[in-house]
PDB file of C-alpha atoms in Angstrom:
ATOM      1  CA  MET A 114       0.000   0.000   0.000  1.00  0.00           C
ATOM      2  CA  ASP A 115       1.076   3.650  -0.396  1.00  0.00           C
ATOM      3  CA  GLY A 116       1.275   4.564   3.292  1.00  0.00           C
ATOM      4  CA  ARG A 117      -1.814   6.764   3.320  1.00  0.00           C
ATOM      5  CA  LYS A 118      -4.453   6.486   5.998  1.00  0.00           C
ATOM      6  CA  LYS A 119      -6.870   3.641   5.436  1.00  0.00           C
ATOM      7  CA  TRP A 120      -9.736   6.115   5.263  1.00  0.00           C
ATOM      8  CA  GLN A 121     -10.521   9.795   5.519  1.00  0.00           C
ATOM      9  CA  THR A 122     -13.633  11.231   7.138  1.00  0.00           C
ATOM     10  CA  LYS A 123     -15.713  14.286   6.359  1.00  0.00           C
ATOM     11  CA  PRO A 124     -17.743  16.238   8.942  1.00  0.00           C
ATOM     12  CA  LEU A 125     -21.203  14.957   9.774  1.00  0.00           C
ATOM     13  CA  LYS A 126     -23.754  17.082   7.912  1.00  0.00           C
ATOM     14  CA  LYS A 127     -27.490  16.904   8.658  1.00  0.00           C
ATOM     15  CA  GLY A 128     -27.312  13.232   9.580  1.00  0.00           C
ATOM     16  CA  VAL A 129     -25.094  12.207   6.645  1.00  0.00           C
ATOM     17  CA  LYS A 130     -21.508  11.044   7.243  1.00  0.00           C
ATOM     18  CA  GLU A 131     -19.041  10.413   4.426  1.00  0.00           C
ATOM     19  CA  PHE A 132     -15.890   8.291   4.461  1.00  0.00           C
ATOM     20  CA  GLU A 133     -13.323   7.819   1.711  1.00  0.00           C
ATOM     21  CA  LEU A 134     -11.258   4.642   1.727  1.00  0.00           C
ATOM     22  CA  SER A 135      -7.806   4.647   0.120  1.00  0.00           C
ATOM     23  CA  HIS A 136      -8.309   1.088  -1.222  1.00  0.00           C
ATOM     24  CA  TRP A 137     -11.022  -1.561  -1.278  1.00  0.00           C
ATOM     25  CA  LYS A 138      -8.802  -3.813   0.860  1.00  0.00           C
ATOM     26  CA  HIS A 139      -9.535  -1.553   3.823  1.00  0.00           C
ATOM     27  CA  PHE A 140     -13.283  -2.151   3.582  1.00  0.00           C
ATOM     28  CA  SER A 141     -13.210  -5.097   5.971  1.00  0.00           C
ATOM     29  CA  ASP A 142     -11.141  -3.081   8.473  1.00  0.00           C
ATOM     30  CA  PHE A 143     -13.618  -0.230   8.170  1.00  0.00           C
ATOM     31  CA  ILE A 144     -16.580  -2.488   8.895  1.00  0.00           C
ATOM     32  CA  ASN A 145     -14.796  -4.112  11.839  1.00  0.00           C
ATOM     33  CA  THR A 146     -13.720  -0.765  13.282  1.00  0.00           C
ATOM     34  CA  GLU A 147     -16.663   1.513  12.551  1.00  0.00           C
ATOM     35  CA  MET A 148     -19.744  -0.669  12.023  1.00  0.00           C
ATOM     36  CA  LEU A 149     -19.433  -3.998  13.816  1.00  0.00           C
ATOM     37  CA  ASP A 150     -21.337  -2.969  16.945  1.00  0.00           C
ATOM     38  CA  TYR A 151     -24.147  -1.208  15.064  1.00  0.00           C
ATOM     39  CA  THR A 152     -26.555  -3.883  13.902  1.00  0.00           C
ATOM     40  CA  SER A 153     -29.391  -1.583  12.848  1.00  0.00           C
ATOM     41  CA  TYR A 154     -27.672  -0.472   9.628  1.00  0.00           C
ATOM     42  CA  VAL A 155     -28.551  -1.911   6.230  1.00  0.00           C
ATOM     43  CA  TYR A 156     -26.384  -1.514   3.145  1.00  0.00           C
ATOM     44  CA  ARG A 157     -26.624  -0.769  -0.561  1.00  0.00           C
ATOM     45  CA  GLY A 158     -23.889  -0.708  -3.205  1.00  0.00           C
ATOM     46  CA  HIS A 159     -23.621   1.728  -6.132  1.00  0.00           C
ATOM     47  CA  SER A 160     -21.201   1.302  -9.025  1.00  0.00           C
ATOM     48  CA  CYS A 161     -21.082   5.096  -9.392  1.00  0.00           C
ATOM     49  CA  CYS A 162     -20.655   7.452  -6.442  1.00  0.00           C
ATOM     50  CA  GLU A 163     -22.835  10.070  -8.157  1.00  0.00           C
ATOM     51  CA  TRP A 164     -25.979   7.938  -8.304  1.00  0.00           C
ATOM     52  CA  LYS A 165     -28.804   9.005  -6.044  1.00  0.00           C
ATOM     53  CA  LEU A 166     -30.658   6.693  -3.680  1.00  0.00           C
ATOM     54  CA  GLU A 167     -33.746   6.778  -5.862  1.00  0.00           C
ATOM     55  CA  PRO A 168     -35.863   3.923  -7.263  1.00  0.00           C
ATOM     56  CA  THR A 169     -36.290   3.113 -10.934  1.00  0.00           C
ATOM     57  CA  LEU A 170     -39.927   4.246 -11.095  1.00  0.00           C
ATOM     58  CA  ASP A 171     -39.052   7.793 -10.015  1.00  0.00           C
ATOM     59  CA  ARG A 172     -36.816   8.136 -13.070  1.00  0.00           C
ATOM     60  CA  TYR A 173     -39.774   7.466 -15.357  1.00  0.00           C
ATOM     61  CA  ILE A 174     -42.577   9.149 -13.395  1.00  0.00           C
ATOM     62  CA  GLN A 175     -41.284  12.523 -12.245  1.00  0.00           C
ATOM     63  CA  ASP A 176     -44.552  13.896 -10.912  1.00  0.00           C
ATOM     64  CA  PRO A 177     -44.949  12.892  -7.231  1.00  0.00           C
ATOM     65  CA  GLU A 178     -48.736  13.287  -7.466  1.00  0.00           C
ATOM     66  CA  SER A 179     -49.140  11.185 -10.627  1.00  0.00           C
ATOM     67  CA  ASP A 180     -51.604   8.281 -10.579  1.00  0.00           C
ATOM     68  CA  MET A 181     -49.425   6.427 -13.104  1.00  0.00           C
ATOM     69  CA  ARG A 182     -47.823   4.493 -10.235  1.00  0.00           C
ATOM     70  CA  ASP A 183     -51.171   2.916  -9.349  1.00  0.00           C
ATOM     71  CA  ILE A 184     -51.898   2.214 -13.020  1.00  0.00           C
ATOM     72  CA  HIS A 185     -48.461   0.645 -13.453  1.00  0.00           C
ATOM     73  CA  LEU A 186     -49.004  -1.670 -10.468  1.00  0.00           C
ATOM     74  CA  GLU A 187     -52.512  -2.660 -11.559  1.00  0.00           C
ATOM     75  CA  LYS A 188     -51.191  -3.505 -15.017  1.00  0.00           C
ATOM     76  CA  PHE A 189     -48.482  -5.707 -13.468  1.00  0.00           C
ATOM     77  CA  GLN A 190     -51.023  -7.477 -11.242  1.00  0.00           C
ATOM     78  CA  TYR A 191     -53.183  -8.141 -14.312  1.00  0.00           C
ATOM     79  CA  GLU A 192     -50.264  -9.424 -16.387  1.00  0.00           C
ATOM     80  CA  THR A 193     -49.201 -11.911 -13.691  1.00  0.00           C
ATOM     81  CA  ARG A 194     -52.414 -13.929 -14.053  1.00  0.00           C
ATOM     82  CA  GLY A 195     -51.552 -17.580 -14.645  1.00  0.00           C
ATOM     83  CA  ARG A 196     -47.818 -16.880 -14.383  1.00  0.00           C
ATOM     84  CA  ARG A 197     -47.195 -17.449 -10.673  1.00  0.00           C
ATOM     85  CA  GLY A 198     -47.529 -21.222 -10.594  1.00  0.00           C
ATOM     86  CA  ALA A 199     -50.441 -23.548  -9.952  1.00  0.00           C
ATOM     87  CA  ASN A 200     -51.322 -22.371  -6.444  1.00  0.00           C
ATOM     88  CA  PRO A 201     -49.874 -18.883  -5.943  1.00  0.00           C
ATOM     89  CA  SER A 202     -49.961 -17.377  -2.477  1.00  0.00           C
ATOM     90  CA  LYS A 203     -52.309 -14.473  -1.895  1.00  0.00           C
ATOM     91  CA  ILE A 204     -50.661 -11.057  -1.909  1.00  0.00           C
ATOM     92  CA  ASP A 205     -52.587  -8.381  -0.003  1.00  0.00           C
ATOM     93  CA  GLU A 206     -50.119  -5.515   0.373  1.00  0.00           C
ATOM     94  CA  ASP A 207     -49.091  -3.222  -2.482  1.00  0.00           C
ATOM     95  CA  ASN A 208     -45.486  -3.213  -1.297  1.00  0.00           C
ATOM     96  CA  ASP A 209     -45.392  -7.022  -1.506  1.00  0.00           C
ATOM     97  CA  TRP A 210     -46.601  -6.757  -5.105  1.00  0.00           C
ATOM     98  CA  TRP A 211     -43.927  -4.162  -5.770  1.00  0.00           C
ATOM     99  CA  ALA A 212     -41.314  -6.466  -4.216  1.00  0.00           C
ATOM    100  CA  LEU A 213     -42.406  -9.332  -6.486  1.00  0.00           C
ATOM    101  CA  GLY A 214     -42.132  -7.035  -9.482  1.00  0.00           C
ATOM    102  CA  GLN A 215     -38.719  -5.773  -8.368  1.00  0.00           C
ATOM    103  CA  HIS A 216     -37.506  -9.373  -8.331  1.00  0.00           C
ATOM    104  CA  HIS A 217     -38.523  -9.738 -11.986  1.00  0.00           C
ATOM    105  CA  GLY A 218     -37.289  -6.418 -13.375  1.00  0.00           C
ATOM    106  CA  LEU A 219     -40.375  -4.228 -12.951  1.00  0.00           C
ATOM    107  CA  PHE A 220     -39.819  -0.494 -12.477  1.00  0.00           C
ATOM    108  CA  THR A 221     -40.889   0.045  -8.865  1.00  0.00           C
ATOM    109  CA  PRO A 222     -40.766   2.639  -6.054  1.00  0.00           C
ATOM    110  CA  LEU A 223     -38.574   0.294  -3.982  1.00  0.00           C
ATOM    111  CA  LEU A 224     -34.830   0.311  -3.350  1.00  0.00           C
ATOM    112  CA  ASP A 225     -32.922  -2.907  -2.630  1.00  0.00           C
ATOM    113  CA  TRP A 226     -30.830  -3.104   0.558  1.00  0.00           C
ATOM    114  CA  THR A 227     -29.001  -5.910   2.319  1.00  0.00           C
ATOM    115  CA  GLU A 228     -28.034  -6.687   5.882  1.00  0.00           C
ATOM    116  CA  SER A 229     -24.550  -7.633   4.652  1.00  0.00           C
ATOM    117  CA  PRO A 230     -22.024  -4.863   3.890  1.00  0.00           C
ATOM    118  CA  PHE A 231     -20.010  -7.322   1.796  1.00  0.00           C
ATOM    119  CA  VAL A 232     -22.980  -8.185  -0.393  1.00  0.00           C
ATOM    120  CA  ALA A 233     -23.415  -4.439  -0.920  1.00  0.00           C
ATOM    121  CA  LEU A 234     -19.737  -4.155  -1.836  1.00  0.00           C
ATOM    122  CA  TYR A 235     -20.206  -6.923  -4.393  1.00  0.00           C
ATOM    123  CA  PHE A 236     -23.091  -5.110  -6.090  1.00  0.00           C
ATOM    124  CA  ALA A 237     -21.066  -1.896  -6.122  1.00  0.00           C
ATOM    125  CA  ALA A 238     -18.024  -3.576  -7.692  1.00  0.00           C
ATOM    126  CA  ILE A 239     -19.497  -6.066 -10.150  1.00  0.00           C
ATOM    127  CA  ASN A 240     -20.470  -3.523 -12.864  1.00  0.00           C
ATOM    128  CA  ALA A 241     -18.181  -0.649 -11.893  1.00  0.00           C
ATOM    129  CA  SER A 242     -15.922  -1.003 -14.935  1.00  0.00           C
ATOM    130  CA  SER A 243     -18.673   0.352 -17.194  1.00  0.00           C
ATOM    131  CA  GLU A 244     -19.013   3.575 -15.161  1.00  0.00           C
ATOM    132  CA  LYS A 245     -16.825   6.671 -15.497  1.00  0.00           C
ATOM    133  CA  SER A 246     -16.790   7.761 -11.855  1.00  0.00           C
ATOM    134  CA  LYS A 247     -13.603   7.467  -9.797  1.00  0.00           C
ATOM    135  CA  PHE A 248     -15.359   5.833  -6.843  1.00  0.00           C
ATOM    136  CA  ILE A 249     -17.908   3.178  -6.053  1.00  0.00           C
ATOM    137  CA  THR A 250     -20.082   3.731  -2.985  1.00  0.00           C
ATOM    138  CA  VAL A 251     -21.533   1.549  -0.269  1.00  0.00           C
ATOM    139  CA  TYR A 252     -24.350   3.256   1.626  1.00  0.00           C
ATOM    140  CA  ALA A 253     -25.419   2.372   5.152  1.00  0.00           C
ATOM    141  CA  LEU A 254     -28.850   3.429   6.419  1.00  0.00           C
ATOM    142  CA  ASP A 255     -29.782   3.223  10.074  1.00  0.00           C
ATOM    143  CA  GLN A 256     -33.180   1.575  10.504  1.00  0.00           C
ATOM    144  CA  THR A 257     -33.682   2.795  14.076  1.00  0.00           C
ATOM    145  CA  SER A 258     -33.256   6.479  13.282  1.00  0.00           C
ATOM    146  CA  THR A 259     -35.342   6.029  10.109  1.00  0.00           C
ATOM    147  CA  ASN A 260     -38.240   4.586  12.101  1.00  0.00           C
ATOM    148  CA  GLU A 261     -37.937   7.297  14.769  1.00  0.00           C
ATOM    149  CA  LYS A 262     -37.894  10.024  12.110  1.00  0.00           C
ATOM    150  CA  ASN A 263     -40.978   8.435  10.540  1.00  0.00           C
ATOM    151  CA  GLU A 264     -42.840   8.716  13.853  1.00  0.00           C
ATOM    152  CA  GLU A 265     -41.848  12.372  14.197  1.00  0.00           C
ATOM    153  CA  ILE A 266     -43.069  13.096  10.663  1.00  0.00           C
ATOM    154  CA  LYS A 267     -46.369  11.317  11.311  1.00  0.00           C
ATOM    155  CA  SER A 268     -47.006  13.342  14.463  1.00  0.00           C
ATOM    156  CA  ALA A 269     -45.895  16.708  13.037  1.00  0.00           C
ATOM    157  CA  SER A 270     -48.745  19.054  12.156  1.00  0.00           C
ATOM    158  CA  LYS A 271     -46.974  21.159   9.521  1.00  0.00           C
ATOM    159  CA  VAL A 272     -45.458  18.462   7.288  1.00  0.00           C
ATOM    160  CA  ALA A 273     -47.075  18.441   3.845  1.00  0.00           C
ATOM    161  CA  THR A 274     -48.293  15.171   2.392  1.00  0.00           C
ATOM    162  CA  VAL A 275     -47.040  13.694  -0.893  1.00  0.00           C
ATOM    163  CA  ASN A 276     -49.819  12.180  -3.005  1.00  0.00           C
ATOM    164  CA  GLY A 277     -51.949  11.915   0.127  1.00  0.00           C
ATOM    165  CA  HIS A 278     -49.258  10.258   2.264  1.00  0.00           C
ATOM    166  CA  ARG A 279     -46.908  11.518   4.937  1.00  0.00           C
ATOM    167  CA  PRO A 280     -43.321  11.709   3.565  1.00  0.00           C
ATOM    168  CA  THR A 281     -41.893   8.750   5.455  1.00  0.00           C
ATOM    169  CA  VAL A 282     -39.373   6.089   4.401  1.00  0.00           C
ATOM    170  CA  LYS A 283     -40.956   2.680   4.842  1.00  0.00           C
ATOM    171  CA  ILE A 284     -38.806  -0.367   5.475  1.00  0.00           C
ATOM    172  CA  VAL A 285     -40.313  -3.300   3.580  1.00  0.00           C
ATOM    173  CA  ARG A 286     -39.573  -6.940   4.447  1.00  0.00           C
ATOM    174  CA  PRO A 287     -41.758  -9.161   2.215  1.00  0.00           C
ATOM    175  CA  MET A 288     -42.818 -12.545   3.570  1.00  0.00           C
ATOM    176  CA  SER A 289     -43.579 -14.066   0.158  1.00  0.00           C
ATOM    177  CA  ASP A 290     -41.849 -17.334  -0.780  1.00  0.00           C
ATOM    178  CA  GLU A 291     -41.615 -16.225  -4.428  1.00  0.00           C
ATOM    179  CA  ASN A 292     -38.408 -14.227  -4.012  1.00  0.00           C
ATOM    180  CA  ASN A 293     -35.588 -16.675  -3.298  1.00  0.00           C
ATOM    181  CA  ARG A 294     -33.002 -14.073  -4.274  1.00  0.00           C
ATOM    182  CA  LEU A 295     -34.116 -11.897  -1.366  1.00  0.00           C
ATOM    183  CA  VAL A 296     -33.256 -14.674   1.089  1.00  0.00           C
ATOM    184  CA  SER A 297     -29.856 -15.362  -0.505  1.00  0.00           C
ATOM    185  CA  GLN A 298     -28.963 -11.673  -0.475  1.00  0.00           C
ATOM    186  CA  ARG A 299     -30.289 -11.067   3.064  1.00  0.00           C
ATOM    187  CA  GLY A 300     -32.346  -8.425   1.365  1.00  0.00           C
ATOM    188  CA  LEU A 301     -35.044  -5.919   2.190  1.00  0.00           C
ATOM    189  CA  PHE A 302     -36.423  -2.756   0.601  1.00  0.00           C
ATOM    190  CA  THR A 303     -37.117   0.862   1.363  1.00  0.00           C
ATOM    191  CA  ARG A 304     -39.892   2.960  -0.094  1.00  0.00           C
ATOM    192  CA  SER A 305     -39.287   6.683   0.147  1.00  0.00           C
ATOM    193  CA  PRO A 306     -41.642   9.578  -0.699  1.00  0.00           C
ATOM    194  CA  ASN A 307     -42.333   9.878  -4.413  1.00  0.00           C
ATOM    195  CA  ASN A 308     -39.474  11.628  -6.248  1.00  0.00           C
ATOM    196  CA  MET A 309     -37.385  12.218  -3.127  1.00  0.00           C
ATOM    197  CA  ASP A 310     -34.105  10.337  -2.830  1.00  0.00           C
ATOM    198  CA  ILE A 311     -33.198   9.045   0.618  1.00  0.00           C
ATOM    199  CA  GLU A 312     -30.204  11.320   1.184  1.00  0.00           C
ATOM    200  CA  SER A 313     -32.388  14.361   0.479  1.00  0.00           C
ATOM    201  CA  TRP A 314     -35.019  12.951   2.832  1.00  0.00           C
ATOM    202  CA  VAL A 315     -32.505  12.516   5.659  1.00  0.00           C
ATOM    203  CA  LYS A 316     -31.298  16.094   5.227  1.00  0.00           C
ATOM    204  CA  LYS A 317     -34.736  17.675   4.745  1.00  0.00           C
ATOM    205  CA  PHE A 318     -36.340  16.285   7.888  1.00  0.00           C
ATOM    206  CA  PRO A 319     -34.013  16.897  10.831  1.00  0.00           C
ATOM    207  CA  SER A 320     -34.865  15.035  14.005  1.00  0.00           C
ATOM    208  CA  LYS A 321     -33.422  14.427  17.424  1.00  0.00           C
ATOM    209  CA  TYR A 322     -31.224  11.811  15.725  1.00  0.00           C
ATOM    210  CA  SER A 323     -29.788  14.241  13.155  1.00  0.00           C
ATOM    211  CA  GLU A 324     -27.540  16.072  15.606  1.00  0.00           C
ATOM    212  CA  GLY A 325     -24.391  14.039  16.130  1.00  0.00           C
ATOM    213  CA  TYR A 326     -25.868  10.802  14.761  1.00  0.00           C
ATOM    214  CA  MET A 327     -24.982   9.044  11.499  1.00  0.00           C
ATOM    215  CA  GLU A 328     -28.380   8.351   9.950  1.00  0.00           C
ATOM    216  CA  LEU A 329     -26.899   7.720   6.502  1.00  0.00           C
ATOM    217  CA  ILE A 330     -23.274   6.739   5.829  1.00  0.00           C
ATOM    218  CA  LYS A 331     -21.544   6.995   2.452  1.00  0.00           C
ATOM    219  CA  ILE A 332     -18.427   4.839   2.046  1.00  0.00           C
ATOM    220  CA  ASN A 333     -16.579   5.890  -1.122  1.00  0.00           C
ATOM    221  CA  ILE A 334     -14.061   3.390  -2.483  1.00  0.00           C
ATOM    222  CA  PRO A 335     -11.637   4.090  -5.364  1.00  0.00           C
ATOM    223  CA  LYS A 336     -12.114   2.054  -8.522  1.00  0.00           C
ATOM    224  CA  LYS A 337      -8.709   0.449  -8.323  1.00  0.00           C
ATOM    225  CA  ASP A 338      -8.045  -3.281  -8.681  1.00  0.00           C
ATOM    226  CA  LEU A 339     -11.728  -4.155  -8.312  1.00  0.00           C
ATOM    227  CA  GLU A 340     -11.201  -7.469 -10.089  1.00  0.00           C
ATOM    228  CA  SER A 341      -9.174  -8.531  -7.045  1.00  0.00           C
ATOM    229  CA  CYS A 342     -12.044  -7.305  -4.894  1.00  0.00           C
ATOM    230  CA  LEU A 343     -14.447  -9.573  -6.757  1.00  0.00           C
ATOM    231  CA  ARG A 344     -12.035 -12.508  -6.490  1.00  0.00           C
ATOM    232  CA  HIS A 345     -11.789 -11.856  -2.744  1.00  0.00           C
ATOM    233  CA  LEU A 346     -15.566 -11.757  -2.379  1.00  0.00           C
ATOM    234  CA  ASN A 347     -15.892 -14.983  -4.364  1.00  0.00           C
ATOM    235  CA  ARG A 348     -13.609 -16.655  -1.826  1.00  0.00           C
ATOM    236  CA  MET A 349     -16.076 -15.396   0.792  1.00  0.00           C
ATOM    237  CA  ASN A 350     -18.841 -17.204  -1.146  1.00  0.00           C
ATOM    238  CA  ILE A 351     -20.311 -13.926  -2.402  1.00  0.00           C
ATOM    239  CA  SER A 352     -20.963 -14.121  -6.140  1.00  0.00           C
ATOM    240  CA  HIS A 353     -23.808 -14.272  -8.645  1.00  0.00           C
ATOM    241  CA  SER A 354     -23.945 -18.022  -8.045  1.00  0.00           C
ATOM    242  CA  THR A 355     -24.867 -17.571  -4.376  1.00  0.00           C
ATOM    243  CA  LEU A 356     -26.809 -14.286  -4.602  1.00  0.00           C
ATOM    244  CA  PHE A 357     -28.938 -15.333  -7.570  1.00  0.00           C
ATOM    245  CA  PRO A 358     -29.792 -19.020  -6.981  1.00  0.00           C
ATOM    246  CA  ASP A 359     -31.230 -19.612 -10.447  1.00  0.00           C
ATOM    247  CA  LEU A 360     -30.094 -20.211 -14.013  1.00  0.00           C
ATOM    248  CA  SER A 361     -29.367 -16.557 -14.723  1.00  0.00           C
ATOM    249  CA  GLY A 362     -27.137 -16.435 -11.636  1.00  0.00           C
ATOM    250  CA  ALA A 363     -25.295 -19.563 -12.755  1.00  0.00           C
ATOM    251  CA  SER A 364     -24.776 -18.057 -16.211  1.00  0.00           C
ATOM    252  CA  SER A 365     -23.463 -14.752 -14.837  1.00  0.00           C
ATOM    253  CA  PHE A 366     -21.139 -16.624 -12.484  1.00  0.00           C
ATOM    254  CA  CYS A 367     -19.644 -18.617 -15.357  1.00  0.00           C
ATOM    255  CA  ASN A 368     -19.297 -15.475 -17.495  1.00  0.00           C
ATOM    256  CA  THR A 369     -17.369 -13.782 -14.687  1.00  0.00           C
ATOM    257  CA  HIS A 370     -14.956 -16.728 -14.680  1.00  0.00           C
ATOM    258  CA  LEU A 371     -14.184 -15.879 -18.311  1.00  0.00           C
ATOM    259  CA  LYS A 372     -13.740 -12.172 -17.631  1.00  0.00           C
ATOM    260  CA  ILE A 373     -11.572 -12.337 -14.495  1.00  0.00           C
ATOM    261  CA  ASP A 374      -8.401 -14.430 -14.277  1.00  0.00           C
ATOM    262  CA  SER A 375      -8.175 -16.783 -11.281  1.00  0.00           C
ATOM    263  CA  TYR A 376     -11.770 -16.021 -10.304  1.00  0.00           C
TER     264      TYR A 376
END
């Protein structure tokens, strides 16, 4: 290594804390030093540090009051008829329908997260070569402060609604058996207010947790030697083969063996 510090820190700002690692090899040290005792955080990896924490549907429907979201979900529910097996389980909640759609490539208002920081690192690194940014990013969101902020927003009298709903960030943990990838990835979802990314939400709604507390953490990692990072994660049994336990996962795993020497 070049003798630099393993990571640099920036001042906490409105509940958001940013770290910059000097190399991906320090990620494990960072987790052991900074995050090991804090079990309420969930993680998400981005191949580009400039990407917002926003869901796919917000990129296509940019009006927060639009009824196209409901129409989009109803169309998906209609199109799934006869395609969920012989005896499909009943789905009552809209967010569970969204989660099913997310699993199959539907544009949804949900964001994927994982309880494993190393799974998040994998998703940040696996497609990073196609992006122009200098850093990949692993985000960490604290569930406890998110839930507490939600309660404050619900009880506040002057907070405007978005499409008839209070602007909270819901944490979604589907119970459906139709998403085996979710189990393999230790996954869950968030659903934020329409057309508001999560970092903006954290900053816009200060709470008793915002002062001196890391509600959202951004871990920026330089795009250097990421093939070795992926080889390392494969030795940890983190790959498309284990995270996507289906034929597409097996195919992607084999393709990666062709792309990366000694994978």
